[in-house]
PDB file of C-alpha atoms in Angstrom:
ATOM      1  CA  MET A   1       1.457  19.327   1.899  1.00  0.00           C
ATOM      2  CA  ILE A   2       2.479  15.736   1.302  1.00  0.00           C
ATOM      3  CA  GLY A   3       0.388  12.758   2.169  1.00  0.00           C
ATOM      4  CA  ILE A   4       1.395   9.175   2.640  1.00  0.00           C
ATOM      5  CA  ASP A   5      -0.648   5.984   3.031  1.00  0.00           C
ATOM      6  CA  GLU A   6       0.157   2.397   2.398  1.00  0.00           C
ATOM      7  CA  ALA A   7      -1.547  -0.927   1.174  1.00  0.00           C
ATOM      8  CA  GLY A   8      -0.936  -4.472   2.179  1.00  0.00           C
ATOM      9  CA  ARG A   9       0.106  -4.426   5.667  1.00  0.00           C
ATOM     10  CA  GLY A  10      -2.009  -7.261   6.891  1.00  0.00           C
ATOM     11  CA  ALA A  11      -1.860  -9.256   3.522  1.00  0.00           C
ATOM     12  CA  TRP A  12      -0.492 -12.843   3.882  1.00  0.00           C
ATOM     13  CA  ALA A  13       1.070 -12.544   0.412  1.00  0.00           C
ATOM     14  CA  GLY A  14       2.598  -9.884  -1.858  1.00  0.00           C
ATOM     15  CA  SER A  15       4.297  -6.723  -1.478  1.00  0.00           C
ATOM     16  CA  PHE A  16       3.730  -3.835   1.049  1.00  0.00           C
ATOM     17  CA  ILE A  17       3.260  -0.527  -0.873  1.00  0.00           C
ATOM     18  CA  ALA A  18       3.332   2.931   0.042  1.00  0.00           C
ATOM     19  CA  ALA A  19       2.451   5.856  -1.908  1.00  0.00           C
ATOM     20  CA  GLY A  20       2.884   9.662  -1.388  1.00  0.00           C
ATOM     21  CA  VAL A  21       1.018  12.533  -3.169  1.00  0.00           C
ATOM     22  CA  ARG A  22       1.742  16.317  -3.410  1.00  0.00           C
ATOM     23  CA  PHE A  23      -0.918  18.357  -5.206  1.00  0.00           C
ATOM     24  CA  ARG A  24       0.684  21.471  -6.444  1.00  0.00           C
ATOM     25  CA  THR A  25      -2.816  22.706  -7.242  1.00  0.00           C
ATOM     26  CA  TYR A  26      -6.159  21.217  -6.288  1.00  0.00           C
ATOM     27  CA  PRO A  27      -8.219  19.718  -9.027  1.00  0.00           C
ATOM     28  CA  GLN A  28     -11.605  20.312  -7.426  1.00  0.00           C
ATOM     29  CA  SER A  29     -13.357  17.923  -9.991  1.00  0.00           C
ATOM     30  CA  ILE A  30     -11.220  14.987  -8.614  1.00  0.00           C
ATOM     31  CA  VAL A  31     -10.722  16.072  -4.925  1.00  0.00           C
ATOM     32  CA  LYS A  32     -14.483  16.193  -4.249  1.00  0.00           C
ATOM     33  CA  LYS A  33     -14.671  12.518  -5.368  1.00  0.00           C
ATOM     34  CA  LEU A  34     -11.737  11.288  -3.386  1.00  0.00           C
ATOM     35  CA  ALA A  35     -12.165   8.986  -0.151  1.00  0.00           C
ATOM     36  CA  ASP A  36     -10.456   6.435   1.739  1.00  0.00           C
ATOM     37  CA  SER A  37      -9.588   3.761  -0.785  1.00  0.00           C
ATOM     38  CA  LYS A  38     -11.317   1.118   1.613  1.00  0.00           C
ATOM     39  CA  ALA A  39     -14.626   3.027   1.187  1.00  0.00           C
ATOM     40  CA  LEU A  40     -14.489   2.904  -2.714  1.00  0.00           C
ATOM     41  CA  THR A  41     -15.352   0.007  -5.116  1.00  0.00           C
ATOM     42  CA  SER A  42     -12.295  -1.265  -7.069  1.00  0.00           C
ATOM     43  CA  TYR A  43     -13.873   0.260 -10.087  1.00  0.00           C
ATOM     44  CA  LYS A  44     -14.119   3.774  -8.592  1.00  0.00           C
ATOM     45  CA  ARG A  45     -10.551   3.387  -7.281  1.00  0.00           C
ATOM     46  CA  GLN A  46      -9.284   2.555 -10.832  1.00  0.00           C
ATOM     47  CA  VAL A  47     -11.156   5.541 -12.313  1.00  0.00           C
ATOM     48  CA  LEU A  48      -9.758   8.070  -9.671  1.00  0.00           C
ATOM     49  CA  ALA A  49      -6.289   6.582  -9.919  1.00  0.00           C
ATOM     50  CA  ASP A  50      -6.384   7.151 -13.768  1.00  0.00           C
ATOM     51  CA  LYS A  51      -7.541  10.769 -13.081  1.00  0.00           C
ATOM     52  CA  LEU A  52      -4.817  11.308 -10.477  1.00  0.00           C
ATOM     53  CA  LEU A  53      -2.066   9.798 -12.754  1.00  0.00           C
ATOM     54  CA  ASN A  54      -3.149  12.045 -15.692  1.00  0.00           C
ATOM     55  CA  PHE A  55      -3.301  15.206 -13.607  1.00  0.00           C
ATOM     56  CA  SER A  56      -0.283  17.447 -14.435  1.00  0.00           C
ATOM     57  CA  GLU A  57      -0.335  19.227 -11.220  1.00  0.00           C
ATOM     58  CA  ILE A  58       0.615  16.320  -8.937  1.00  0.00           C
ATOM     59  CA  ASP A  59       3.706  14.695  -7.621  1.00  0.00           C
ATOM     60  CA  ILE A  60       3.405  10.834  -7.020  1.00  0.00           C
ATOM     61  CA  ALA A  61       5.852   8.397  -5.342  1.00  0.00           C
ATOM     62  CA  TYR A  62       5.817   4.779  -4.512  1.00  0.00           C
ATOM     63  CA  ALA A  63       7.706   2.547  -2.582  1.00  0.00           C
ATOM     64  CA  GLU A  64       7.543  -1.423  -2.643  1.00  0.00           C
ATOM     65  CA  ILE A  65       8.808  -3.743  -0.046  1.00  0.00           C
ATOM     66  CA  LYS A  66       8.823  -7.382  -1.202  1.00  0.00           C
ATOM     67  CA  ALA A  67       7.206 -10.116   0.997  1.00  0.00           C
ATOM     68  CA  ILE A  68      10.894 -11.672   1.397  1.00  0.00           C
ATOM     69  CA  HIS A  69      12.151  -8.505   2.910  1.00  0.00           C
ATOM     70  CA  ILE A  70       9.202  -8.308   5.310  1.00  0.00           C
ATOM     71  CA  ASP A  71      10.329 -11.731   6.458  1.00  0.00           C
ATOM     72  CA  GLN A  72      13.738 -10.976   6.731  1.00  0.00           C
ATOM     73  CA  TYR A  73      13.544  -7.570   8.576  1.00  0.00           C
ATOM     74  CA  GLY A  74       9.959  -7.400   9.860  1.00  0.00           C
ATOM     75  CA  LEU A  75       6.763  -5.233   8.950  1.00  0.00           C
ATOM     76  CA  THR A  76       7.883  -2.238  11.100  1.00  0.00           C
ATOM     77  CA  TRP A  77      10.932  -1.973   9.270  1.00  0.00           C
ATOM     78  CA  ALA A  78       8.994  -2.321   5.810  1.00  0.00           C
ATOM     79  CA  GLN A  79       6.583   0.533   6.907  1.00  0.00           C
ATOM     80  CA  ILE A  80       9.508   2.784   7.826  1.00  0.00           C
ATOM     81  CA  GLN A  81      11.617   1.856   4.745  1.00  0.00           C
ATOM     82  CA  ALA A  82       8.565   2.445   2.371  1.00  0.00           C
ATOM     83  CA  MET A  83       7.528   5.697   3.943  1.00  0.00           C
ATOM     84  CA  LYS A  84      11.189   6.987   3.846  1.00  0.00           C
ATOM     85  CA  ARG A  85      11.664   6.038   0.308  1.00  0.00           C
ATOM     86  CA  VAL A  86       8.462   7.870  -0.639  1.00  0.00           C
ATOM     87  CA  ALA A  87       9.381  10.849   1.244  1.00  0.00           C
ATOM     88  CA  ARG A  88      12.852  11.040  -0.201  1.00  0.00           C
ATOM     89  CA  GLN A  89      11.357  10.775  -3.761  1.00  0.00           C
ATOM     90  CA  LEU A  90       9.053  13.859  -3.136  1.00  0.00           C
ATOM     91  CA  LYS A  91      11.970  15.860  -1.775  1.00  0.00           C
ATOM     92  CA  PRO A  92      10.056  17.937   0.816  1.00  0.00           C
ATOM     93  CA  SER A  93      11.303  21.147   2.064  1.00  0.00           C
ATOM     94  CA  LEU A  94      11.986  21.241   5.888  1.00  0.00           C
ATOM     95  CA  LYS A  95       8.846  23.174   6.463  1.00  0.00           C
ATOM     96  CA  GLU A  96       6.550  21.175   4.128  1.00  0.00           C
ATOM     97  CA  GLU A  97       3.928  19.205   6.041  1.00  0.00           C
ATOM     98  CA  ILE A  98       3.831  15.532   5.765  1.00  0.00           C
ATOM     99  CA  ILE A  99       0.874  13.681   6.848  1.00  0.00           C
ATOM    100  CA  VAL A 100       0.873  10.066   7.317  1.00  0.00           C
ATOM    101  CA  ASP A 101      -2.185   7.892   7.740  1.00  0.00           C
ATOM    102  CA  GLY A 102      -1.931   6.158  10.907  1.00  0.00           C
ATOM    103  CA  SER A 103      -1.030   6.318  14.635  1.00  0.00           C
ATOM    104  CA  ILE A 104       2.833   6.059  14.315  1.00  0.00           C
ATOM    105  CA  ASN A 105       4.970   8.776  12.779  1.00  0.00           C
ATOM    106  CA  TYR A 106       7.660   6.689  11.182  1.00  0.00           C
ATOM    107  CA  LEU A 107       9.241   9.795   9.581  1.00  0.00           C
ATOM    108  CA  LYS A 108       9.601  12.069  12.542  1.00  0.00           C
ATOM    109  CA  SER A 109      13.460  11.395  12.873  1.00  0.00           C
ATOM    110  CA  ASP A 110      14.218  12.488   9.233  1.00  0.00           C
ATOM    111  CA  TYR A 111      11.193  15.143   8.821  1.00  0.00           C
ATOM    112  CA  PRO A 112      10.408  17.271  11.667  1.00  0.00           C
ATOM    113  CA  SER A 113       7.234  18.605   9.900  1.00  0.00           C
ATOM    114  CA  ALA A 114       5.857  15.058   9.577  1.00  0.00           C
ATOM    115  CA  ARG A 115       2.687  14.032  11.529  1.00  0.00           C
ATOM    116  CA  ALA A 116       0.953  10.702  11.904  1.00  0.00           C
ATOM    117  CA  ILE A 117      -2.945  11.168  11.971  1.00  0.00           C
ATOM    118  CA  VAL A 118      -5.214   8.280  12.515  1.00  0.00           C
ATOM    119  CA  LYS A 119      -8.037   8.277   9.687  1.00  0.00           C
ATOM    120  CA  ALA A 120      -6.060  10.914   7.710  1.00  0.00           C
ATOM    121  CA  ASP A 121      -7.181   9.055   4.668  1.00  0.00           C
ATOM    122  CA  GLN A 122     -10.672  10.258   5.388  1.00  0.00           C
ATOM    123  CA  ILE A 123      -9.652  13.895   6.082  1.00  0.00           C
ATOM    124  CA  TYR A 124      -6.918  15.170   3.755  1.00  0.00           C
ATOM    125  CA  PRO A 125      -7.161  14.875  -0.086  1.00  0.00           C
ATOM    126  CA  SER A 126      -3.466  14.109  -0.604  1.00  0.00           C
ATOM    127  CA  VAL A 127      -3.615  11.338   1.898  1.00  0.00           C
ATOM    128  CA  MET A 128      -6.793   9.965   0.167  1.00  0.00           C
ATOM    129  CA  ALA A 129      -5.043  10.037  -3.060  1.00  0.00           C
ATOM    130  CA  ALA A 130      -1.977   8.321  -1.652  1.00  0.00           C
ATOM    131  CA  SER A 131      -4.517   5.571  -0.236  1.00  0.00           C
ATOM    132  CA  ILE A 132      -6.100   5.038  -3.375  1.00  0.00           C
ATOM    133  CA  LEU A 133      -2.929   5.028  -5.652  1.00  0.00           C
ATOM    134  CA  ALA A 134      -1.241   2.550  -3.204  1.00  0.00           C
ATOM    135  CA  LYS A 135      -4.209   0.217  -3.155  1.00  0.00           C
ATOM    136  CA  VAL A 136      -4.606   0.259  -7.033  1.00  0.00           C
ATOM    137  CA  LYS A 137      -0.843  -0.444  -7.590  1.00  0.00           C
ATOM    138  CA  ARG A 138      -0.754  -3.220  -5.058  1.00  0.00           C
ATOM    139  CA  ASP A 139      -4.090  -4.760  -6.401  1.00  0.00           C
ATOM    140  CA  GLN A 140      -2.851  -4.719  -9.944  1.00  0.00           C
ATOM    141  CA  SER A 141       0.441  -6.487  -8.519  1.00  0.00           C
ATOM    142  CA  MET A 142      -1.862  -9.094  -7.143  1.00  0.00           C
ATOM    143  CA  VAL A 143      -3.602  -9.514 -10.280  1.00  0.00           C
ATOM    144  CA  ASN A 144      -0.271 -10.095 -12.067  1.00  0.00           C
ATOM    145  CA  LEU A 145       0.550 -12.715  -9.457  1.00  0.00           C
ATOM    146  CA  ALA A 146      -2.713 -14.533 -10.364  1.00  0.00           C
ATOM    147  CA  GLN A 147      -1.787 -14.963 -13.954  1.00  0.00           C
ATOM    148  CA  ILE A 148       1.336 -16.572 -12.871  1.00  0.00           C
ATOM    149  CA  TYR A 149       0.032 -18.611 -10.090  1.00  0.00           C
ATOM    150  CA  PRO A 150      -3.752 -19.099 -11.005  1.00  0.00           C
ATOM    151  CA  ASN A 151      -4.395 -21.810  -8.169  1.00  0.00           C
ATOM    152  CA  TYR A 152      -4.153 -19.266  -5.376  1.00  0.00           C
ATOM    153  CA  GLY A 153      -6.809 -16.582  -6.576  1.00  0.00           C
ATOM    154  CA  PHE A 154      -4.737 -13.739  -5.733  1.00  0.00           C
ATOM    155  CA  ASP A 155      -6.822 -11.599  -8.046  1.00  0.00           C
ATOM    156  CA  ARG A 156      -9.774 -12.383  -5.776  1.00  0.00           C
ATOM    157  CA  HIS A 157      -8.460 -11.882  -2.365  1.00  0.00           C
ATOM    158  CA  LYS A 158      -5.301  -9.909  -3.040  1.00  0.00           C
ATOM    159  CA  GLY A 159      -3.314 -11.905  -0.699  1.00  0.00           C
ATOM    160  CA  TYR A 160      -5.454 -11.333   2.278  1.00  0.00           C
ATOM    161  CA  GLY A 161      -6.381 -14.311   4.614  1.00  0.00           C
ATOM    162  CA  THR A 162      -9.689 -15.437   3.045  1.00  0.00           C
ATOM    163  CA  LEU A 163     -11.123 -18.801   3.258  1.00  0.00           C
ATOM    164  CA  PHE A 164     -10.368 -19.369  -0.540  1.00  0.00           C
ATOM    165  CA  HIS A 165      -6.623 -18.419   0.316  1.00  0.00           C
ATOM    166  CA  ARG A 166      -6.498 -20.695   3.211  1.00  0.00           C
ATOM    167  CA  GLU A 167      -7.618 -23.680   1.122  1.00  0.00           C
ATOM    168  CA  ALA A 168      -5.333 -22.829  -1.545  1.00  0.00           C
ATOM    169  CA  LEU A 169      -2.430 -22.783   1.099  1.00  0.00           C
ATOM    170  CA  LYS A 170      -3.559 -26.196   2.414  1.00  0.00           C
ATOM    171  CA  ASN A 171      -3.722 -27.705  -1.084  1.00  0.00           C
ATOM    172  CA  PHE A 172      -0.706 -26.231  -2.846  1.00  0.00           C
ATOM    173  CA  GLY A 173       1.436 -24.921   0.030  1.00  0.00           C
ATOM    174  CA  ALA A 174       3.009 -21.381   0.432  1.00  0.00           C
ATOM    175  CA  LEU A 175       5.051 -19.690  -2.441  1.00  0.00           C
ATOM    176  CA  LYS A 176       8.550 -18.547  -1.713  1.00  0.00           C
ATOM    177  CA  LYS A 177       9.172 -14.914  -2.134  1.00  0.00           C
ATOM    178  CA  ILE A 178       5.301 -14.538  -2.397  1.00  0.00           C
ATOM    179  CA  HIS A 179       3.822 -15.414   0.877  1.00  0.00           C
ATOM    180  CA  ARG A 180       5.060 -13.882   3.997  1.00  0.00           C
ATOM    181  CA  PHE A 181       6.241 -16.824   6.155  1.00  0.00           C
ATOM    182  CA  SER A 182       6.886 -14.739   9.193  1.00  0.00           C
ATOM    183  CA  TYR A 183       3.194 -14.148   9.576  1.00  0.00           C
ATOM    184  CA  LYS A 184       1.523 -16.792  12.039  1.00  0.00           C
ATOM    185  CA  PRO A 185      -1.186 -17.802   9.750  1.00  0.00           C
ATOM    186  CA  ILE A 186       1.297 -18.662   7.038  1.00  0.00           C
ATOM    187  CA  ALA A 187       3.395 -20.449   9.323  1.00  0.00           C
ATOM    188  CA  LYS A 188       0.809 -22.410  10.821  1.00  0.00           C
ATOM    189  CA  LEU A 189      -0.992 -23.453   7.570  1.00  0.00           C
ATOM    190  CA  THR A 190       2.438 -24.484   5.867  1.00  0.00           C
ATOM    191  CA  LYS A 191       3.813 -25.848   9.036  1.00  0.00           C
ATOM    192  CA  PHE A 192       6.890 -23.862   8.970  1.00  0.00           C
TER     193      PHE A 192
END
């Protein structure tokens, strides 16, 4: 079974990242510690991500959609593209089950065995692992952006609409190719 989840859908800045995971064998010592990434501290997410990345019996795939492409084609397009790219990398057989976290199955036209399940990241270990890996990868990309653009505090809020982020936008404006100008809060705060 392949599990797919994403990180960054509601962020005002940064990329949208999807991850997919297939366990070839289940590592019980890791699986029993897995959970939805939102239920874990950043430290626990990082520890689990490191364990997953070092486990030899796992297939992992990522897809990243930049903010500029989200603005150009829309968030739904970004979700579809990211999930399809992840699935293609994992090369599922026609009968292999694919579980996508959420209410919309963006893969059904290409993968008949794909299903969308709300809160799958709380039920299926492969989806939990994908949730953790997507979140850790996206958080690291935001920490990297914080080093380039220290005034924005991306390492603190990871691109989401916090008060600090709003203030930074008011004081310094939005960053081309980093902020999502198609999002209403960015358009309103930057008067675009």
